[in-house]
Amino acid sequence: MADNARMSGQPFEAKPFEAPQFVNFIAGYRLIKRNGMTYIFDSFDELTAEFVNDLNNDFYSAEQPNVFIMDRTTAADEGLLHMDRPAYIGFHLHNLHASDTRDVMTTDENNNYEFDFMHMNDYQAIISAMPRQTADVVARYAPKATPFTIPVGVVPAEIREANRVPMADREPNSVLMIVRRAPDKRPAAVAEALMIANQKQPGLNAHLDVYGYFDNTGNNKTNKDLINLFDKYGLPKPTMLNEKGEETTDINEVRRLDSPVVTLHDYVTDRDELYAIHRSHQVYGLASMMEGFNISMMEAMSNGLPGVSTNVNYGPNDLIIDGENGYLTAWAPEGQEDEFVSEMADRFLELFNDPQKLQAFSDAAYDHSDRYYEENVWQSWQGLLDDANKRWPAMAAQAPALSNVGVGEGGTTMTAYTLGQRADEVTINGVAGVTYFAAN
């Protein structure tokens, strides 16, 4: 375009791009491989595509497939579908696949999975963590890929071999949450349910302990929602602590809360300490906006805690067998928590006032956790591997022969090589017989 051309009435001036001072931009990636070749990539996606392609080439075998599992489309999506040679590729839904938990059949896809659903039939497997989600995905998309249900959590031997702790030996009327302390997890809704329960039954003194790392999403919405409840129910203000454990009145500095009805704790990293916390509480509470599986609830139930949760897709409404190892209440979107907190309060009251039922629910929580024992989860994965091996002879028959120049099978690089139109450098007489990834 000429320098004096105009667009939208404004003069157009051609000039070089200049980055703002002291600001770094990634303009591309240079990769020097072990065979001596130098590659230039315009984007991280291209770099990742080269990585998975080399990985597949180095471990390629006509006898058995390489298996790739991808759980979101932010990096390796297109690269996995355009490798030089075939591989068995699984697309894993680690979270809700739709944008609205109330309507998983028609609403837009979760943005992490849009590419996957557009190219679903280019994959060999589609994996969900829960049976309910698998059924919904099959009903909505009718994929050609083989559907599998494979839990994303495993109950380790340390939990299953531990002695069961009776409800009578735990802190009375105690509720536990182990969550990211963020608005979408709604710890304030569970806290409000306990405040209602305490109000309905004076002397109950039910208490909520929330463990998890702090998330100030929504301008500190989680802390603000919790603190507002104390005014709503006429309760003494909680002690507010900053990250140093010092008292503060500045809500933006709050990292912990302490009160007779709810306590916010720091994130726990020690596994034995975490399991001890599970075994000292009686019920696990949850009111999430959205879930994919919820490993924290699985671990809590494997330590004998019945669950009380909103009926949210997916995870809690498969982990909880309503009326047997916990209760499911109504679910409502953000801002409409009044539609379920009273029901949740009644469920807490029902369990805390019936020791026999509470113990029976705890026993069932222990028993039903065998769904997630290591050997049972492995059987689910074995089904996928069996499908891969069954498909492989036909897939391998379609594999093209690759040049020994510049590929990931230790090819000899004795001649110049250019990667498409993006490589502006080339190494000649590279090292012969070197693979990019050690097979062992």
mmCIF file of N, CA and C in Angstrom, residues 51-155:
data_model
loop_
_atom_site.group_PDB
_atom_site.id
_atom_site.type_symbol
_atom_site.label_atom_id
_atom_site.label_comp_id
_atom_site.label_asym_id
_atom_site.label_seq_id
_atom_site.Cartn_x
_atom_site.Cartn_y
_atom_site.Cartn_z
ATOM 1 N N PHE A 51 8.258 -31.867 18.660
ATOM 2 C CA PHE A 51 8.619 -32.744 19.780
ATOM 3 C C PHE A 51 7.857 -34.066 19.713
ATOM 4 N N VAL A 52 6.513 -34.000 19.585
ATOM 5 C CA VAL A 52 5.729 -35.237 19.589
ATOM 6 C C VAL A 52 6.023 -36.061 18.333
ATOM 7 N N ASN A 53 6.316 -35.395 17.229
ATOM 8 C CA ASN A 53 6.640 -36.129 16.008
ATOM 9 C C ASN A 53 7.948 -36.894 16.175
ATOM 10 N N ASP A 54 8.970 -36.227 16.741
ATOM 11 C CA ASP A 54 10.246 -36.911 16.981
ATOM 12 C C ASP A 54 10.067 -38.048 17.980
ATOM 13 N N LEU A 55 9.271 -37.806 19.013
ATOM 14 C CA LEU A 55 9.031 -38.838 20.017
ATOM 15 C C LEU A 55 8.390 -40.065 19.367
ATOM 16 N N ASN A 56 7.400 -39.827 18.528
ATOM 17 C CA ASN A 56 6.718 -40.934 17.865
ATOM 18 C C ASN A 56 7.656 -41.671 16.918
ATOM 19 N N ASN A 57 8.483 -40.921 16.166
ATOM 20 C CA ASN A 57 9.404 -41.565 15.238
ATOM 21 C C ASN A 57 10.468 -42.392 15.948
ATOM 22 N N ASP A 58 11.005 -41.883 17.044
ATOM 23 C CA ASP A 58 12.070 -42.598 17.741
ATOM 24 C C ASP A 58 11.595 -43.898 18.369
ATOM 25 N N PHE A 59 10.337 -43.940 18.807
ATOM 26 C CA PHE A 59 9.820 -45.140 19.467
ATOM 27 C C PHE A 59 8.880 -45.932 18.565
ATOM 28 N N TYR A 60 8.832 -45.575 17.305
ATOM 29 C CA TYR A 60 7.905 -46.230 16.390
ATOM 30 C C TYR A 60 8.258 -47.706 16.224
ATOM 31 N N SER A 61 7.226 -48.548 16.198
ATOM 32 C CA SER A 61 7.401 -49.974 15.968
ATOM 33 C C SER A 61 6.215 -50.480 15.165
ATOM 34 N N ALA A 62 6.477 -51.319 14.197
ATOM 35 C CA ALA A 62 5.394 -51.908 13.415
ATOM 36 C C ALA A 62 4.656 -52.972 14.214
ATOM 37 N N GLU A 63 5.250 -53.427 15.321
ATOM 38 C CA GLU A 63 4.647 -54.492 16.112
ATOM 39 C C GLU A 63 3.657 -53.979 17.161
ATOM 40 N N GLN A 64 3.924 -52.809 17.736
ATOM 41 C CA GLN A 64 3.021 -52.288 18.758
ATOM 42 C C GLN A 64 2.962 -50.770 18.678
ATOM 43 N N PRO A 65 1.808 -50.184 19.043
ATOM 44 C CA PRO A 65 1.622 -48.747 18.837
ATOM 45 C C PRO A 65 2.241 -47.896 19.937
ATOM 46 N N ASN A 66 2.619 -46.694 19.570
ATOM 47 C CA ASN A 66 2.815 -45.646 20.573
ATOM 48 C C ASN A 66 1.439 -45.104 20.939
ATOM 49 N N VAL A 67 1.227 -44.835 22.216
ATOM 50 C CA VAL A 67 -0.066 -44.335 22.700
ATOM 51 C C VAL A 67 0.136 -42.939 23.287
ATOM 52 N N PHE A 68 -0.578 -41.962 22.746
ATOM 53 C CA PHE A 68 -0.543 -40.596 23.239
ATOM 54 C C PHE A 68 -1.908 -40.251 23.828
ATOM 55 N N ILE A 69 -1.905 -39.625 25.013
ATOM 56 C CA ILE A 69 -3.141 -39.172 25.654
ATOM 57 C C ILE A 69 -3.047 -37.661 25.822
ATOM 58 N N MET A 70 -4.033 -36.932 25.297
ATOM 59 C CA MET A 70 -4.046 -35.478 25.403
ATOM 60 C C MET A 70 -5.286 -35.043 26.172
ATOM 61 N N ASP A 71 -5.097 -34.169 27.181
ATOM 62 C CA ASP A 71 -6.243 -33.786 28.004
ATOM 63 C C ASP A 71 -6.682 -32.339 27.816
ATOM 64 N N ARG A 72 -6.104 -31.620 26.888
ATOM 65 C CA ARG A 72 -6.588 -30.296 26.507
ATOM 66 C C ARG A 72 -5.879 -29.880 25.223
ATOM 67 N N THR A 73 -6.359 -28.822 24.591
ATOM 68 C CA THR A 73 -5.873 -28.517 23.246
ATOM 69 C C THR A 73 -4.996 -27.273 23.199
ATOM 70 N N THR A 74 -4.297 -26.992 24.267
ATOM 71 C CA THR A 74 -3.526 -25.753 24.319
ATOM 72 C C THR A 74 -2.085 -25.914 23.844
ATOM 73 N N ALA A 75 -1.696 -27.100 23.392
ATOM 74 C CA ALA A 75 -0.315 -27.256 22.956
ATOM 75 C C ALA A 75 -0.188 -28.261 21.827
ATOM 76 N N ALA A 76 -0.443 -29.540 22.122
ATOM 77 C CA ALA A 76 -0.069 -30.601 21.185
ATOM 78 C C ALA A 76 -1.190 -31.022 20.246
ATOM 79 N N ASP A 77 -2.301 -30.307 20.231
ATOM 80 C CA ASP A 77 -3.480 -30.734 19.495
ATOM 81 C C ASP A 77 -3.210 -31.057 18.029
ATOM 82 N N GLU A 78 -2.904 -30.036 17.251
ATOM 83 C CA GLU A 78 -2.738 -30.232 15.822
ATOM 84 C C GLU A 78 -1.505 -31.074 15.514
ATOM 85 N N GLY A 79 -0.467 -30.926 16.328
ATOM 86 C CA GLY A 79 0.744 -31.693 16.096
ATOM 87 C C GLY A 79 0.517 -33.182 16.189
ATOM 88 N N LEU A 80 -0.288 -33.614 17.149
ATOM 89 C CA LEU A 80 -0.554 -35.039 17.305
ATOM 90 C C LEU A 80 -1.301 -35.610 16.104
ATOM 91 N N LEU A 81 -2.117 -34.790 15.478
ATOM 92 C CA LEU A 81 -2.917 -35.272 14.353
ATOM 93 C C LEU A 81 -2.182 -35.196 13.027
ATOM 94 N N HIS A 82 -0.977 -34.647 13.015
ATOM 95 C CA HIS A 82 -0.234 -34.496 11.760
ATOM 96 C C HIS A 82 1.199 -35.006 11.901
ATOM 97 N N MET A 83 1.371 -36.102 12.597
ATOM 98 C CA MET A 83 2.704 -36.697 12.726
ATOM 99 C C MET A 83 3.051 -37.479 11.459
ATOM 100 N N ASP A 84 4.343 -37.697 11.250
ATOM 101 C CA ASP A 84 4.792 -38.404 10.060
ATOM 102 C C ASP A 84 4.239 -39.824 9.998
ATOM 103 N N ARG A 85 4.164 -40.455 11.142
ATOM 104 C CA ARG A 85 3.728 -41.841 11.205
ATOM 105 C C ARG A 85 2.535 -41.954 12.155
ATOM 106 N N PRO A 86 1.743 -43.004 12.017
ATOM 107 C CA PRO A 86 0.549 -43.131 12.862
ATOM 108 C C PRO A 86 0.894 -43.448 14.308
ATOM 109 N N ALA A 87 -0.031 -43.164 15.178
ATOM 110 C CA ALA A 87 0.039 -43.528 16.586
ATOM 111 C C ALA A 87 -1.392 -43.615 17.097
ATOM 112 N N TYR A 88 -1.584 -44.300 18.186
ATOM 113 C CA TYR A 88 -2.899 -44.400 18.814
ATOM 114 C C TYR A 88 -3.049 -43.193 19.734
ATOM 115 N N ILE A 89 -4.037 -42.344 19.451
ATOM 116 C CA ILE A 89 -4.171 -41.078 20.168
ATOM 117 C C ILE A 89 -5.507 -41.031 20.891
ATOM 118 N N GLY A 90 -5.456 -40.748 22.179
ATOM 119 C CA GLY A 90 -6.655 -40.616 22.995
ATOM 120 C C GLY A 90 -6.886 -39.175 23.399
ATOM 121 N N PHE A 91 -8.126 -38.755 23.359
ATOM 122 C CA PHE A 91 -8.548 -37.405 23.751
ATOM 123 C C PHE A 91 -9.243 -37.541 25.102
ATOM 124 N N HIS A 92 -8.659 -36.932 26.144
ATOM 125 C CA HIS A 92 -9.108 -37.127 27.526
ATOM 126 C C HIS A 92 -9.867 -35.905 28.034
ATOM 127 N N LEU A 93 -11.096 -36.137 28.462
ATOM 128 C CA LEU A 93 -11.892 -35.082 29.082
ATOM 129 C C LEU A 93 -11.630 -35.109 30.583
ATOM 130 N N HIS A 94 -10.812 -34.186 31.050
ATOM 131 C CA HIS A 94 -10.523 -34.164 32.488
ATOM 132 C C HIS A 94 -11.464 -33.227 33.239
ATOM 133 N N ASN A 95 -12.402 -32.610 32.512
ATOM 134 C CA ASN A 95 -13.337 -31.680 33.145
ATOM 135 C C ASN A 95 -14.639 -31.708 32.361
ATOM 136 N N LEU A 96 -15.595 -30.907 32.800
ATOM 137 C CA LEU A 96 -16.863 -30.795 32.090
ATOM 138 C C LEU A 96 -16.610 -30.380 30.645
ATOM 139 N N HIS A 97 -17.256 -31.047 29.702
ATOM 140 C CA HIS A 97 -16.992 -30.767 28.295
ATOM 141 C C HIS A 97 -17.844 -29.637 27.741
ATOM 142 N N ALA A 98 -18.878 -29.220 28.478
ATOM 143 C CA ALA A 98 -19.781 -28.169 28.016
ATOM 144 C C ALA A 98 -19.566 -26.896 28.827
ATOM 145 N N SER A 99 -20.072 -25.795 28.311
ATOM 146 C CA SER A 99 -19.890 -24.521 28.998
ATOM 147 C C SER A 99 -20.904 -24.306 30.113
ATOM 148 N N ASP A 100 -21.933 -25.115 30.165
ATOM 149 C CA ASP A 100 -22.995 -24.950 31.166
ATOM 150 C C ASP A 100 -23.311 -26.312 31.765
ATOM 151 N N THR A 101 -23.074 -26.455 33.055
ATOM 152 C CA THR A 101 -23.287 -27.746 33.713
ATOM 153 C C THR A 101 -24.746 -28.171 33.708
ATOM 154 N N ARG A 102 -25.667 -27.219 33.504
ATOM 155 C CA ARG A 102 -27.093 -27.564 33.496
ATOM 156 C C ARG A 102 -27.544 -28.127 32.161
ATOM 157 N N ASP A 103 -26.775 -27.884 31.111
ATOM 158 C CA ASP A 103 -27.173 -28.317 29.780
ATOM 159 C C ASP A 103 -25.950 -28.793 29.023
ATOM 160 N N VAL A 104 -25.579 -30.038 29.268
ATOM 161 C CA VAL A 104 -24.361 -30.570 28.669
ATOM 162 C C VAL A 104 -24.602 -31.095 27.254
ATOM 163 N N MET A 105 -25.854 -31.092 26.803
ATOM 164 C CA MET A 105 -26.172 -31.664 25.506
ATOM 165 C C MET A 105 -26.230 -30.648 24.373
ATOM 166 N N THR A 106 -26.395 -29.365 24.692
ATOM 167 C CA THR A 106 -26.546 -28.383 23.608
ATOM 168 C C THR A 106 -25.662 -27.156 23.737
ATOM 169 N N THR A 107 -25.173 -26.839 24.937
ATOM 170 C CA THR A 107 -24.380 -25.617 25.085
ATOM 171 C C THR A 107 -22.994 -25.784 24.460
ATOM 172 N N ASP A 108 -22.332 -24.649 24.229
ATOM 173 C CA ASP A 108 -21.008 -24.665 23.613
ATOM 174 C C ASP A 108 -20.037 -25.503 24.428
ATOM 175 N N GLU A 109 -19.020 -26.016 23.737
ATOM 176 C CA GLU A 109 -18.011 -26.811 24.426
ATOM 177 C C GLU A 109 -17.154 -25.955 25.356
ATOM 178 N N ASN A 110 -16.643 -26.571 26.380
ATOM 179 C CA ASN A 110 -15.565 -25.999 27.181
ATOM 180 C C ASN A 110 -14.449 -25.598 26.203
ATOM 181 N N ASN A 111 -13.951 -24.382 26.327
ATOM 182 C CA ASN A 111 -12.988 -23.883 25.339
ATOM 183 C C ASN A 111 -11.720 -24.723 25.265
ATOM 184 N N ASN A 112 -11.403 -25.479 26.328
ATOM 185 C CA ASN A 112 -10.222 -26.339 26.287
ATOM 186 C C ASN A 112 -10.387 -27.511 25.326
ATOM 187 N N TYR A 113 -11.636 -27.798 24.917
ATOM 188 C CA TYR A 113 -11.888 -28.994 24.123
ATOM 189 C C TYR A 113 -12.479 -28.707 22.748
ATOM 190 N N GLU A 114 -12.588 -27.456 22.369
ATOM 191 C CA GLU A 114 -13.243 -27.138 21.098
ATOM 192 C C GLU A 114 -12.546 -27.815 19.915
ATOM 193 N N PHE A 115 -11.232 -27.724 19.860
ATOM 194 C CA PHE A 115 -10.492 -28.354 18.764
ATOM 195 C C PHE A 115 -10.736 -29.852 18.758
ATOM 196 N N ASP A 116 -10.720 -30.467 19.938
ATOM 197 C CA ASP A 116 -10.888 -31.915 20.032
ATOM 198 C C ASP A 116 -12.226 -32.364 19.459
ATOM 199 N N PHE A 117 -13.284 -31.642 19.804
ATOM 200 C CA PHE A 117 -14.592 -32.046 19.306
ATOM 201 C C PHE A 117 -14.721 -31.811 17.803
ATOM 202 N N MET A 118 -14.063 -30.783 17.282
ATOM 203 C CA MET A 118 -14.075 -30.547 15.838
ATOM 204 C C MET A 118 -13.378 -31.678 15.090
ATOM 205 N N HIS A 119 -12.385 -32.303 15.747
ATOM 206 C CA HIS A 119 -11.594 -33.348 15.106
ATOM 207 C C HIS A 119 -11.738 -34.686 15.829
ATOM 208 N N MET A 120 -12.865 -34.887 16.481
ATOM 209 C CA MET A 120 -13.050 -36.064 17.330
ATOM 210 C C MET A 120 -12.788 -37.375 16.586
ATOM 211 N N ASN A 121 -13.219 -37.450 15.347
ATOM 212 C CA ASN A 121 -13.095 -38.711 14.618
ATOM 213 C C ASN A 121 -11.707 -38.943 14.044
ATOM 214 N N ASP A 122 -10.783 -38.024 14.312
ATOM 215 C CA ASP A 122 -9.383 -38.245 13.967
ATOM 216 C C ASP A 122 -8.633 -38.946 15.100
ATOM 217 N N TYR A 123 -9.278 -39.049 16.258
ATOM 218 C CA TYR A 123 -8.686 -39.762 17.390
ATOM 219 C C TYR A 123 -9.157 -41.209 17.383
ATOM 220 N N GLN A 124 -8.413 -42.046 18.107
ATOM 221 C CA GLN A 124 -8.816 -43.450 18.228
ATOM 222 C C GLN A 124 -9.626 -43.702 19.501
ATOM 223 N N ALA A 125 -9.444 -42.857 20.526
ATOM 224 C CA ALA A 125 -10.143 -43.058 21.790
ATOM 225 C C ALA A 125 -10.604 -41.722 22.345
ATOM 226 N N ILE A 126 -11.739 -41.741 23.037
ATOM 227 C CA ILE A 126 -12.188 -40.577 23.799
ATOM 228 C C ILE A 126 -12.451 -41.056 25.212
ATOM 229 N N ILE A 127 -11.847 -40.374 26.174
ATOM 230 C CA ILE A 127 -11.810 -40.861 27.552
ATOM 231 C C ILE A 127 -12.491 -39.863 28.473
ATOM 232 N N SER A 128 -13.398 -40.359 29.300
ATOM 233 C CA SER A 128 -14.019 -39.555 30.348
ATOM 234 C C SER A 128 -13.698 -40.181 31.690
ATOM 235 N N ALA A 129 -13.803 -39.377 32.751
ATOM 236 C CA ALA A 129 -13.467 -39.874 34.079
ATOM 237 C C ALA A 129 -14.639 -40.561 34.755
ATOM 238 N N MET A 130 -15.861 -40.289 34.291
ATOM 239 C CA MET A 130 -17.048 -40.814 34.948
ATOM 240 C C MET A 130 -18.020 -41.421 33.925
ATOM 241 N N PRO A 131 -18.724 -42.494 34.287
ATOM 242 C CA PRO A 131 -19.663 -43.128 33.355
ATOM 243 C C PRO A 131 -20.725 -42.175 32.831
ATOM 244 N N ARG A 132 -21.210 -41.287 33.681
ATOM 245 C CA ARG A 132 -22.261 -40.360 33.270
ATOM 246 C C ARG A 132 -21.781 -39.466 32.124
ATOM 247 N N GLN A 133 -20.544 -38.999 32.217
ATOM 248 C CA GLN A 133 -20.021 -38.144 31.167
ATOM 249 C C GLN A 133 -19.783 -38.928 29.875
ATOM 250 N N THR A 134 -19.280 -40.142 29.997
ATOM 251 C CA THR A 134 -19.094 -40.969 28.814
ATOM 252 C C THR A 134 -20.406 -41.149 28.066
ATOM 253 N N ALA A 135 -21.467 -41.446 28.810
ATOM 254 C CA ALA A 135 -22.778 -41.649 28.187
ATOM 255 C C ALA A 135 -23.266 -40.373 27.511
ATOM 256 N N ASP A 136 -23.052 -39.226 28.159
ATOM 257 C CA ASP A 136 -23.503 -37.957 27.579
ATOM 258 C C ASP A 136 -22.732 -37.607 26.318
ATOM 259 N N VAL A 137 -21.425 -37.842 26.320
ATOM 260 C CA VAL A 137 -20.602 -37.533 25.139
ATOM 261 C C VAL A 137 -21.004 -38.426 23.968
ATOM 262 N N VAL A 138 -21.232 -39.699 24.231
ATOM 263 C CA VAL A 138 -21.648 -40.616 23.167
ATOM 264 C C VAL A 138 -23.007 -40.205 22.615
ATOM 265 N N ALA A 139 -23.934 -39.818 23.515
ATOM 266 C CA ALA A 139 -25.274 -39.421 23.073
ATOM 267 C C ALA A 139 -25.238 -38.138 22.249
ATOM 268 N N ARG A 140 -24.370 -37.210 22.623
ATOM 269 C CA ARG A 140 -24.345 -35.927 21.928
ATOM 270 C C ARG A 140 -23.556 -35.976 20.623
ATOM 271 N N TYR A 141 -22.421 -36.685 20.604
ATOM 272 C CA TYR A 141 -21.514 -36.601 19.460
ATOM 273 C C TYR A 141 -21.438 -37.875 18.615
ATOM 274 N N ALA A 142 -21.868 -39.017 19.152
ATOM 275 C CA ALA A 142 -21.761 -40.290 18.435
ATOM 276 C C ALA A 142 -20.373 -40.463 17.815
ATOM 277 N N PRO A 143 -19.315 -40.427 18.616
ATOM 278 C CA PRO A 143 -17.957 -40.455 18.056
ATOM 279 C C PRO A 143 -17.605 -41.805 17.447
ATOM 280 N N LYS A 144 -16.763 -41.770 16.404
ATOM 281 C CA LYS A 144 -16.207 -43.003 15.857
ATOM 282 C C LYS A 144 -15.083 -43.526 16.749
ATOM 283 N N ALA A 145 -14.462 -42.621 17.489
ATOM 284 C CA ALA A 145 -13.440 -43.023 18.454
ATOM 285 C C ALA A 145 -14.076 -43.909 19.518
ATOM 286 N N THR A 146 -13.295 -44.876 20.026
ATOM 287 C CA THR A 146 -13.802 -45.780 21.061
ATOM 288 C C THR A 146 -13.938 -45.033 22.379
ATOM 289 N N PRO A 147 -15.133 -45.054 23.004
ATOM 290 C CA PRO A 147 -15.299 -44.357 24.284
ATOM 291 C C PRO A 147 -14.818 -45.210 25.457
ATOM 292 N N PHE A 148 -14.151 -44.565 26.405
ATOM 293 C CA PHE A 148 -13.677 -45.250 27.604
ATOM 294 C C PHE A 148 -14.003 -44.401 28.833
ATOM 295 N N THR A 149 -14.264 -45.071 29.939
ATOM 296 C CA THR A 149 -14.393 -44.407 31.236
ATOM 297 C C THR A 149 -13.212 -44.836 32.091
ATOM 298 N N ILE A 150 -12.341 -43.894 32.399
ATOM 299 C CA ILE A 150 -11.136 -44.195 33.184
ATOM 300 C C ILE A 150 -11.005 -43.130 34.271
ATOM 301 N N PRO A 151 -11.138 -43.495 35.545
ATOM 302 C CA PRO A 151 -11.015 -42.502 36.619
ATOM 303 C C PRO A 151 -9.670 -41.797 36.580
ATOM 304 N N VAL A 152 -9.673 -40.530 36.977
ATOM 305 C CA VAL A 152 -8.421 -39.769 37.028
ATOM 306 C C VAL A 152 -7.789 -39.812 38.414
ATOM 307 N N GLY A 153 -8.443 -40.499 39.350
ATOM 308 C CA GLY A 153 -7.904 -40.633 40.696
ATOM 309 C C GLY A 153 -7.770 -42.096 41.068
ATOM 310 N N VAL A 154 -6.835 -42.376 41.958
ATOM 311 C CA VAL A 154 -6.585 -43.734 42.426
ATOM 312 C C VAL A 154 -6.505 -43.722 43.948
ATOM 313 N N VAL A 155 -7.168 -44.692 44.586
ATOM 314 C CA VAL A 155 -7.047 -44.856 46.036
ATOM 315 C C VAL A 155 -5.803 -45.691 46.300
#
